[in-house]
Amino acid sequence: MNLRDVIKLANGTLLTVSIDADIQVSGGYGADLMSDVLAASRPDAVLLTGLTNPQVVRTAQMAEFRAIIFVRGKQPQTETLQIADQENIPLITSPFGMFELCGRLHQAGLKSFETNVPG
Amino acid sequence: MCPVRIPTEQEKHGRRGRPITDHDAQEINRVEELSYDLKVREVMTARLHTTSPEVSLSDVLEILRLNRISGVPVVQDDQLVGVISIEDIVRAMERNDLTETVGQYMTRRLVTVASYDSIIKAMQTFTESRVGRLPVVDEEKKLVGMITKGDITRGILLALQKDYKEEEVRKYRASHLFEDIISDRTTLVLRYNIKAQDYTHGGNASSNIKRALLRLGADPQIARRCGIAVYEAEMNLIIHTNNGGILKLEVEPHRITMSTTDDGPGIQNIDQVLEPGYSTASELVREMGFGAGMGLVNIQRCVDKMEIESTPGKGTKLTMRIQVPAENFNGRKNG
């Protein structure tokens, strides 16, 4: 699915200036721990998070995420928006909570990029 | 090159709904920048068809038809006195008046732009005057050309294309660095000073390192591994050191070495910090999503070799190495 579909499913509002909405999103990842994100993610996914500090954008950039969606309608800090615009990483805010949004995207066919621990 | 724009709610009311601040000025994009940099004279049409007030409308119609243009400026004694356009001629036709002269029907309300104006000024004038083409005059108010919105679009596109080519040349040069410089052992060293507790800028150095590696022609997979490892190391300097430290990148054709050095507090038990989940981070750091005790574990996963030397009270040196396959950094474009 492309980023336009993801924004639609998330009932999302785009916060950054310009994006390529046709870009393909291959999977999803939901986390509030940035080290977890760096440890387990594959590139080209969308990151769902409740964190709004600038490190979220840096993490997304390093791990090559396509976009960041803030859950529960959170608004990012000014510095976060600035870095995101500068690094061309789309920021989206969604009214849904983490569980709800993960569920909606997963049900619509977006794969989980989280690595399960063998148990 | 051409991202699809989805205007946000705020954007409909101007740039995030507020006047442009110094912060915004930093993020102004290249097209906006070009709108101020490019001058009218650089994009206007200088080869001009003109006419004079005493010419008959039917003759002007012939000029327009033959040249496939929709209007011409009217000049008398070297001075611009008006513009005659298809719309004016249509008005004359309605009255069966084509034998009349240009002077009778031309638009005299003269809106002009100066050749030394920026194209943003011209765009504003187009919006305000609601005309499709504007005469361009020089410092002495002499007619020197005509400008249309199409000229502006073409000018911006040409300038962007030039930008793009220059970036390609820069990239090409950087990626040939190791071929161009002959020595027994060439190493490119980049150093970054990292401040303790500077959470806001955390990751800036790593971001620059990743960009540098890609520009040097590194394989995107390798650049990604380096980026993640060096980002964790950079955050460690910010979170855990007393006085910050130095982040260093050494690029050789066969190997990338990244290291951090600091002057304390040092690590008491190295085996312990390597255990997944072990963390000494503060609540503040955890709230930012770090300090989960995964940093060094992540680094180990990304690099081929990791070494920690530490003396409590003195400081820590962390070295990370990634081997580069032979075909990298040879100037061929990867990925």
PDB file of N, CA and C in Angstrom, chain B residues 15 17-21 24:
ATOM      1  N   ARG B  15       1.812  29.669   5.543  1.00  0.00           N
ATOM      2  CA  ARG B  15       2.807  28.747   6.065  1.00  0.00           C
ATOM      3  C   ARG B  15       2.544  28.443   7.517  1.00  0.00           C
ATOM      4  N   GLY B  17       0.049  28.822   9.106  1.00  0.00           N
ATOM      5  CA  GLY B  17      -0.843  29.772   9.727  1.00  0.00           C
ATOM      6  C   GLY B  17      -0.189  30.934  10.451  1.00  0.00           C
ATOM      7  N   ARG B  18       1.097  31.185  10.200  1.00  0.00           N
ATOM      8  CA  ARG B  18       1.741  32.309  10.874  1.00  0.00           C
ATOM      9  C   ARG B  18       2.765  32.942   9.948  1.00  0.00           C
ATOM     10  N   PRO B  19       3.210  34.155  10.261  1.00  0.00           N
ATOM     11  CA  PRO B  19       4.194  34.805   9.384  1.00  0.00           C
ATOM     12  C   PRO B  19       5.514  34.039   9.385  1.00  0.00           C
ATOM     13  N   ILE B  20       6.316  34.257   8.351  1.00  0.00           N
ATOM     14  CA  ILE B  20       7.588  33.536   8.238  1.00  0.00           C
ATOM     15  C   ILE B  20       8.575  34.022   9.305  1.00  0.00           C
ATOM     16  N   THR B  21       9.078  33.079  10.086  1.00  0.00           N
ATOM     17  CA  THR B  21      10.054  33.413  11.121  1.00  0.00           C
ATOM     18  C   THR B  21      11.441  33.018  10.640  1.00  0.00           C
ATOM     19  N   ASP B  24      11.532  29.382   9.929  1.00  0.00           N
ATOM     20  CA  ASP B  24      10.941  29.019   8.633  1.00  0.00           C
ATOM     21  C   ASP B  24      11.921  29.311   7.513  1.00  0.00           C
TER      22      ASP B  24
END
